Amino acid sequence: MKCRVCKAPAVIDVRRHNANFCQPHFLKLCRDQVGKAIDQFAMLSPGERVLVAVSGGKDSLALWDVLLDLGYETDGLYVGLGIGDYSESSADYARAFAEDRDRRLVEVDLRETHGYDIPTGAKSARRAPCSVCGISKRHVFDRAALDGGYDALATGHNLDDEAAVLFGNVLRWETEYLARQQPVLPARDGFPRKIKPLIRLGERETAAYCILRGIDYEVEECPMAAGNKHLGYKEALNAVETTSPGSKQQFYFGYLERAAALFTACEGESADGIALAPCANCGAPTPGEVCAFCRLAERAARTQAVAAPVRKAAS
Ligand code: AMP
Ligand code: FES
Ligand code: ZN
Ligand code: ZN
């Protein structure tokens, strides 16, 4: 197996590109793909300040590392979700990376800041943990990026993530979600710009990138992910990719290039005619008086306050 670029012994094959790469050329490929995504979708301009949402996993740490290498001014944001040991050790990986690179890591702990954690939030809302986790993270990301005056908030969503989300949205013809499934969401009143610079890399590549760069990351999956539909969609797409390399990329980029525009008219369809006004509690734009996050947080914090003394007595 020889590197496509320099013919030295290769360390990885990337079947999607029908090519093998040595270590330096694989790392260059990753950087180039991130740079290309940023340019292709006008995600960032030189010198802009970026807040990188880091979970402690391979994708977001690889993203932070590449953005630093590309010369962007970046800080990290870690959200403490209170999912037992998993959250503790994920935080340690994010902290270790920030310390090693001498970069600032903004930390927001859900329990300390909003009075609840994800397990309690899911119980009190009688919703799947991932849905509560998603609402909570989005709120914290938006707030932190706006309060810190960052130009954009970057997440580590990769090609596998985006293809799986697209697959789910198409299966159910979620036209509103399809309209918003973009690699860049421009800043709007009360929302920061959101970017996904890893969309040209698969998760096998981000894992290899971290290993080759010596970046330690959380290997465990979130213990609350069991039953998450996206895992099933990923498996289905992986099965297709095995027999037909490049399918995921064609599916996702084909959507962006040839189909996404057909759905733009569906954006905000269900809220048509309803004006957004600042949430009475947090100020985020919402069609109601109090936003969905604040309603969820209020109920979850009440449940947590009742559960906490019981837990303490039991420990
Ligand atoms: P997920 O929703 O878990 O698939 O994660 C998608 C992206 O959200 C990751 O690549 C990170 O950029 C970000 N993210 C996930 N969990 C956290 C967290 N606890 N703190 C900060 N960012 C996170
Ligand atoms: Fe859904 Fe962790 S809560 S993956
Ligand atoms: Zn090479
Ligand atoms: Zn609110």
Tab-separated table of N, CA and C and ligand atoms in Angstrom, residues 279 282 291 294, ligand 4:
chain	number	residue	atom	x	y	z
A	279	CYS	N	-37.676	35.648	24.400
A	279	CYS	CA	-38.208	34.863	25.522
A	279	CYS	C	-38.193	35.741	26.776
A	282	CYS	N	-35.059	34.242	28.991
A	282	CYS	CA	-33.646	34.240	28.562
A	282	CYS	C	-33.359	35.179	27.400
A	291	CYS	N	-39.424	30.455	25.951
A	291	CYS	CA	-38.929	29.533	24.920
A	291	CYS	C	-38.962	28.072	25.403
A	294	CYS	N	-36.376	27.192	28.126
A	294	CYS	CA	-36.655	27.685	29.484
A	294	CYS	C	-37.788	26.886	30.138
B	4	ZN	ZN	-35.825	31.169	27.164
